[in-house]
mmCIF file of C-alpha atoms in Angstrom:
data_model
loop_
_atom_site.group_PDB
_atom_site.id
_atom_site.type_symbol
_atom_site.label_atom_id
_atom_site.label_comp_id
_atom_site.label_asym_id
_atom_site.label_seq_id
_atom_site.Cartn_x
_atom_site.Cartn_y
_atom_site.Cartn_z
ATOM 1 C CA MET Y 1 0.000 0.000 0.000
ATOM 2 C CA SER Y 2 1.295 3.354 -0.867
ATOM 3 C CA GLN Y 3 0.532 6.514 0.952
ATOM 4 C CA PRO Y 4 0.317 9.826 -0.799
ATOM 5 C CA VAL Y 5 3.288 12.059 -0.186
ATOM 6 C CA ASP Y 6 2.743 15.741 0.405
ATOM 7 C CA ARG Y 7 4.796 18.100 -1.725
ATOM 8 C CA PRO Y 8 7.161 20.265 0.299
ATOM 9 C CA GLN Y 9 5.959 23.778 0.857
ATOM 10 C CA ALA Y 10 7.918 26.457 -0.966
ATOM 11 C CA SER Y 11 9.349 29.270 1.096
ATOM 12 C CA PRO Y 12 7.829 32.689 0.445
ATOM 13 C CA THR Y 13 11.150 34.147 -0.733
ATOM 14 C CA LYS Y 14 12.293 31.354 -3.029
ATOM 15 C CA PRO Y 15 9.817 29.158 -4.904
ATOM 16 C CA ILE Y 16 10.836 25.635 -5.792
ATOM 17 C CA PRO Y 17 10.800 25.250 -9.567
ATOM 18 C CA THR Y 18 8.834 22.340 -10.925
ATOM 19 C CA SER Y 19 9.731 20.354 -14.001
ATOM 20 C CA ASP Y 20 7.285 22.443 -16.046
ATOM 21 C CA SER Y 21 8.507 25.895 -15.066
ATOM 22 C CA ARG Y 22 12.228 26.368 -14.591
ATOM 23 C CA SER Y 23 13.725 29.681 -13.709
ATOM 24 C CA TYR Y 24 17.208 29.888 -15.186
ATOM 25 C CA ASP Y 25 17.675 33.462 -14.015
ATOM 26 C CA ALA Y 26 17.286 32.650 -10.335
ATOM 27 C CA ASP Y 27 20.427 32.292 -8.259
ATOM 28 C CA PRO Y 28 20.380 28.673 -7.021
ATOM 29 C CA TYR Y 29 22.733 29.406 -4.146
ATOM 30 C CA GLY Y 30 21.159 32.578 -2.807
ATOM 31 C CA PRO Y 31 23.161 35.434 -1.344
ATOM 32 C CA SER Y 32 26.779 34.632 -0.657
ATOM 33 C CA SER Y 33 27.944 34.153 2.882
ATOM 34 C CA SER Y 34 30.709 36.756 2.451
ATOM 35 C CA GLY Y 35 28.214 39.578 2.345
ATOM 36 C CA SER Y 36 29.411 40.886 -1.030
ATOM 37 C CA SER Y 37 26.040 40.231 -2.618
ATOM 38 C CA SER Y 38 23.213 41.986 -0.878
ATOM 39 C CA THR Y 39 19.837 43.294 -1.810
ATOM 40 C CA ASP Y 40 18.114 46.393 -0.544
ATOM 41 C CA GLY Y 41 14.522 45.359 -0.958
ATOM 42 C CA ASP Y 42 14.808 44.822 -4.690
ATOM 43 C CA ASP Y 43 16.177 42.014 -6.837
ATOM 44 C CA THR Y 44 19.256 43.911 -8.073
ATOM 45 C CA PRO Y 45 22.428 42.601 -6.397
ATOM 46 C CA ARG Y 46 25.289 44.965 -5.584
ATOM 47 C CA ARG Y 47 28.758 43.549 -5.978
ATOM 48 C CA GLY Y 48 31.440 45.904 -4.735
ATOM 49 C CA GLY Y 49 30.165 49.174 -6.164
ATOM 50 C CA ALA Y 50 32.738 51.618 -7.474
ATOM 51 C CA ALA Y 51 35.672 49.989 -5.669
ATOM 52 C CA ARG Y 52 35.879 47.160 -8.188
ATOM 53 C CA HIS Y 53 36.042 49.662 -11.058
ATOM 54 C CA VAL Y 54 38.783 51.643 -9.309
ATOM 55 C CA VAL Y 55 40.870 48.535 -8.573
ATOM 56 C CA SER Y 56 40.483 47.327 -12.156
ATOM 57 C CA LEU Y 57 41.370 50.782 -13.501
ATOM 58 C CA LEU Y 58 44.483 51.008 -11.312
ATOM 59 C CA ALA Y 59 45.592 47.557 -12.416
ATOM 60 C CA GLY Y 60 45.028 48.535 -16.040
ATOM 61 C CA LEU Y 61 46.980 51.767 -15.716
ATOM 62 C CA LEU Y 62 49.890 50.648 -13.518
ATOM 63 C CA LEU Y 63 50.737 47.027 -14.348
ATOM 64 C CA PRO Y 64 51.124 47.092 -18.173
ATOM 65 C CA PRO Y 65 53.824 49.822 -18.266
ATOM 66 C CA VAL Y 66 55.891 47.847 -15.763
ATOM 67 C CA ALA Y 67 55.376 44.721 -17.862
ATOM 68 C CA ILE Y 68 56.384 46.537 -21.064
ATOM 69 C CA VAL Y 69 59.592 47.842 -19.461
ATOM 70 C CA GLY Y 70 60.307 44.340 -18.157
ATOM 71 C CA PHE Y 71 59.734 42.771 -21.584
ATOM 72 C CA ASP Y 72 61.882 45.412 -23.225
ATOM 73 C CA TRP Y 73 64.743 44.979 -20.814
ATOM 74 C CA ALA Y 74 64.594 41.175 -20.931
ATOM 75 C CA PHE Y 75 64.345 40.945 -24.716
ATOM 76 C CA GLY Y 76 67.020 43.609 -25.175
ATOM 77 C CA ARG Y 77 69.377 41.811 -22.820
ATOM 78 C CA TYR Y 78 68.680 38.469 -24.485
ATOM 79 C CA TRP Y 79 69.266 39.992 -27.929
ATOM 80 C CA PHE Y 80 72.471 41.692 -26.721
ATOM 81 C CA ASP Y 81 73.800 38.392 -25.400
ATOM 82 C CA ALA Y 82 72.803 36.556 -28.584
ATOM 83 C CA THR Y 83 74.396 39.085 -30.947
ATOM 84 C CA ASN Y 84 77.636 39.121 -28.955
ATOM 85 C CA PHE Y 85 77.753 35.301 -29.128
ATOM 86 C CA ARG Y 86 77.689 34.961 -25.373
ATOM 87 C CA SER Y 87 76.946 31.554 -23.996
ATOM 88 C CA PHE Y 88 73.716 30.989 -22.137
ATOM 89 C CA SER Y 89 75.108 27.936 -20.413
ATOM 90 C CA ASP Y 90 76.533 29.980 -17.554
ATOM 91 C CA GLY Y 91 73.144 30.106 -15.869
ATOM 92 C CA GLU Y 92 72.149 33.638 -16.832
ATOM 93 C CA THR Y 93 68.515 32.888 -17.344
ATOM 94 C CA TRP Y 94 67.290 35.841 -15.312
ATOM 95 C CA PRO Y 95 66.314 37.855 -18.436
ATOM 96 C CA LEU Y 96 63.872 35.052 -19.180
ATOM 97 C CA ALA Y 97 62.648 35.211 -15.575
ATOM 98 C CA VAL Y 98 62.048 38.951 -15.980
ATOM 99 C CA ALA Y 99 60.047 38.212 -19.153
ATOM 100 C CA ALA Y 100 58.023 35.611 -17.235
ATOM 101 C CA VAL Y 101 57.276 38.077 -14.421
ATOM 102 C CA SER Y 102 56.241 40.647 -17.029
ATOM 103 C CA GLY Y 103 53.885 38.079 -18.512
ATOM 104 C CA LEU Y 104 52.413 37.478 -15.064
ATOM 105 C CA LEU Y 105 51.823 41.226 -14.695
ATOM 106 C CA LEU Y 106 49.840 41.209 -17.941
ATOM 107 C CA LEU Y 107 47.956 38.181 -16.661
ATOM 108 C CA LEU Y 108 47.070 40.084 -13.476
ATOM 109 C CA THR Y 109 45.842 42.962 -15.623
ATOM 110 C CA ALA Y 110 43.671 40.542 -17.565
ATOM 111 C CA ALA Y 111 42.442 39.021 -14.291
ATOM 112 C CA ALA Y 112 41.332 42.499 -13.200
ATOM 113 C CA GLY Y 113 38.691 42.096 -15.892
ATOM 114 C CA ARG Y 114 36.967 39.755 -13.454
ATOM 115 C CA LEU Y 115 36.252 42.803 -11.321
ATOM 116 C CA SER Y 116 35.411 45.242 -14.093
ATOM 117 C CA PRO Y 117 36.125 45.467 -17.836
ATOM 118 C CA VAL Y 118 37.296 49.080 -17.415
ATOM 119 C CA GLY Y 119 40.936 48.338 -16.549
ATOM 120 C CA PRO Y 120 41.748 45.830 -19.296
ATOM 121 C CA MET Y 121 39.885 47.905 -21.887
ATOM 122 C CA ILE Y 122 41.788 51.104 -21.095
ATOM 123 C CA ALA Y 123 45.086 49.188 -20.922
ATOM 124 C CA ALA Y 124 44.367 47.524 -24.279
ATOM 125 C CA VAL Y 125 43.848 50.899 -25.916
ATOM 126 C CA LEU Y 126 46.639 52.839 -24.155
ATOM 127 C CA TYR Y 127 49.344 50.181 -24.120
ATOM 128 C CA GLY Y 128 48.320 48.009 -27.064
ATOM 129 C CA ALA Y 129 46.307 49.601 -29.848
ATOM 130 C CA VAL Y 130 47.718 53.151 -29.762
ATOM 131 C CA PRO Y 131 51.432 52.133 -29.714
ATOM 132 C CA ALA Y 132 50.759 49.517 -32.412
ATOM 133 C CA ALA Y 133 49.114 52.171 -34.589
ATOM 134 C CA VAL Y 134 52.039 54.544 -34.006
ATOM 135 C CA ILE Y 135 54.551 51.856 -34.998
ATOM 136 C CA VAL Y 136 52.571 51.063 -38.146
ATOM 137 C CA LEU Y 137 51.990 54.703 -39.156
ATOM 138 C CA ALA Y 138 55.477 56.022 -38.352
ATOM 139 C CA ARG Y 139 57.543 52.921 -39.013
ATOM 140 C CA GLU Y 140 60.123 54.639 -41.242
ATOM 141 C CA GLU Y 141 61.023 57.249 -38.633
ATOM 142 C CA ILE Y 142 60.950 54.749 -35.789
ATOM 143 C CA PHE Y 143 63.237 52.259 -37.524
ATOM 144 C CA ARG Y 144 65.634 55.009 -38.595
ATOM 145 C CA ALA Y 145 65.844 56.264 -34.990
ATOM 146 C CA ALA Y 146 66.243 52.692 -33.731
ATOM 147 C CA ALA Y 147 69.127 52.098 -36.154
ATOM 148 C CA GLU Y 148 70.863 55.246 -34.926
ATOM 149 C CA ILE Y 149 70.332 54.333 -31.272
ATOM 150 C CA ARG Y 150 71.729 50.849 -31.833
ATOM 151 C CA ASP Y 151 75.090 52.432 -32.647
ATOM 152 C CA TRP Y 152 75.365 53.767 -29.099
ATOM 153 C CA ASP Y 153 76.480 50.796 -27.016
ATOM 154 C CA TRP Y 154 75.815 52.455 -23.664
ATOM 155 C CA LEU Y 155 72.192 53.195 -24.593
ATOM 156 C CA TYR Y 156 71.510 49.883 -26.270
ATOM 157 C CA SER Y 157 70.797 48.002 -23.056
ATOM 158 C CA GLN Y 158 68.522 50.683 -21.557
ATOM 159 C CA PRO Y 159 64.765 50.090 -21.190
ATOM 160 C CA LEU Y 160 62.430 51.139 -24.006
ATOM 161 C CA VAL Y 161 65.232 51.551 -26.551
ATOM 162 C CA ASN Y 162 64.626 48.226 -28.270
ATOM 163 C CA LEU Y 163 60.857 48.524 -28.155
ATOM 164 C CA PRO Y 164 60.416 49.639 -31.777
ATOM 165 C CA LEU Y 165 62.183 46.517 -33.008
ATOM 166 C CA TYR Y 166 59.746 44.030 -31.499
ATOM 167 C CA GLY Y 167 56.859 46.336 -30.579
ATOM 168 C CA PHE Y 168 55.050 45.416 -33.784
ATOM 169 C CA VAL Y 169 54.528 42.000 -32.152
ATOM 170 C CA LEU Y 170 54.255 42.981 -28.477
ATOM 171 C CA PHE Y 171 51.698 45.802 -28.739
ATOM 172 C CA PRO Y 172 49.078 43.953 -30.838
ATOM 173 C CA THR Y 173 49.499 40.971 -28.514
ATOM 174 C CA ILE Y 174 48.815 43.165 -25.485
ATOM 175 C CA ALA Y 175 45.830 44.728 -27.247
ATOM 176 C CA ALA Y 176 44.370 41.352 -28.210
ATOM 177 C CA LEU Y 177 44.867 39.818 -24.761
ATOM 178 C CA LEU Y 178 43.437 42.693 -22.768
ATOM 179 C CA LEU Y 179 40.681 43.705 -25.193
ATOM 180 C CA GLY Y 180 39.519 40.106 -25.405
ATOM 181 C CA THR Y 181 39.407 39.948 -21.620
ATOM 182 C CA ALA Y 182 37.471 43.219 -21.410
ATOM 183 C CA ILE Y 183 34.927 42.116 -24.026
ATOM 184 C CA ALA Y 184 34.431 38.758 -22.312
ATOM 185 C CA SER Y 185 34.055 40.467 -18.949
ATOM 186 C CA ALA Y 186 31.554 43.010 -20.273
ATOM 187 C CA GLY Y 187 29.557 40.268 -22.010
ATOM 188 C CA ARG Y 188 29.459 38.189 -18.849
ATOM 189 C CA ARG Y 189 27.927 41.039 -16.876
ATOM 190 C CA ARG Y 190 24.955 41.489 -19.221
#
């Protein structure tokens, strides 16, 4: 003999979806326990307010220039050692470590897109698209100046001197990485 089973009563704040009517917009986990998601009588959650935009903007403005200087120094040092036929077997791999740290800084900038797309988008334009456009539009003058600078041995190993020689690869890469992150972050928020 089977007894009828009563359906559980739905709470007044969160109805239990049946198989016929599913609500895909409802948050299945409710407000987070950290208190970052709260409601003030309406159904619009607040998640950090303006602070997340400021943190993302600061990451987008401060981290990429440090990464670009690090890439420039590391690639310039590597190129200097390679053109002078110096051996890399003596354990001088720290230029590659500086390049890796610079890559991590760009990764942190891209991760700031998790907070807000503002930082990666501004960084993609300022440190990716604009310098790439300048290198493409003024390539004759830039390469002529780079050839003259390369004759000065004391200046050759300084930061940002070698940038025009590989910037045509670095700047579009920065723009693609950070703009892609910003677009994905903005699309996720809609």
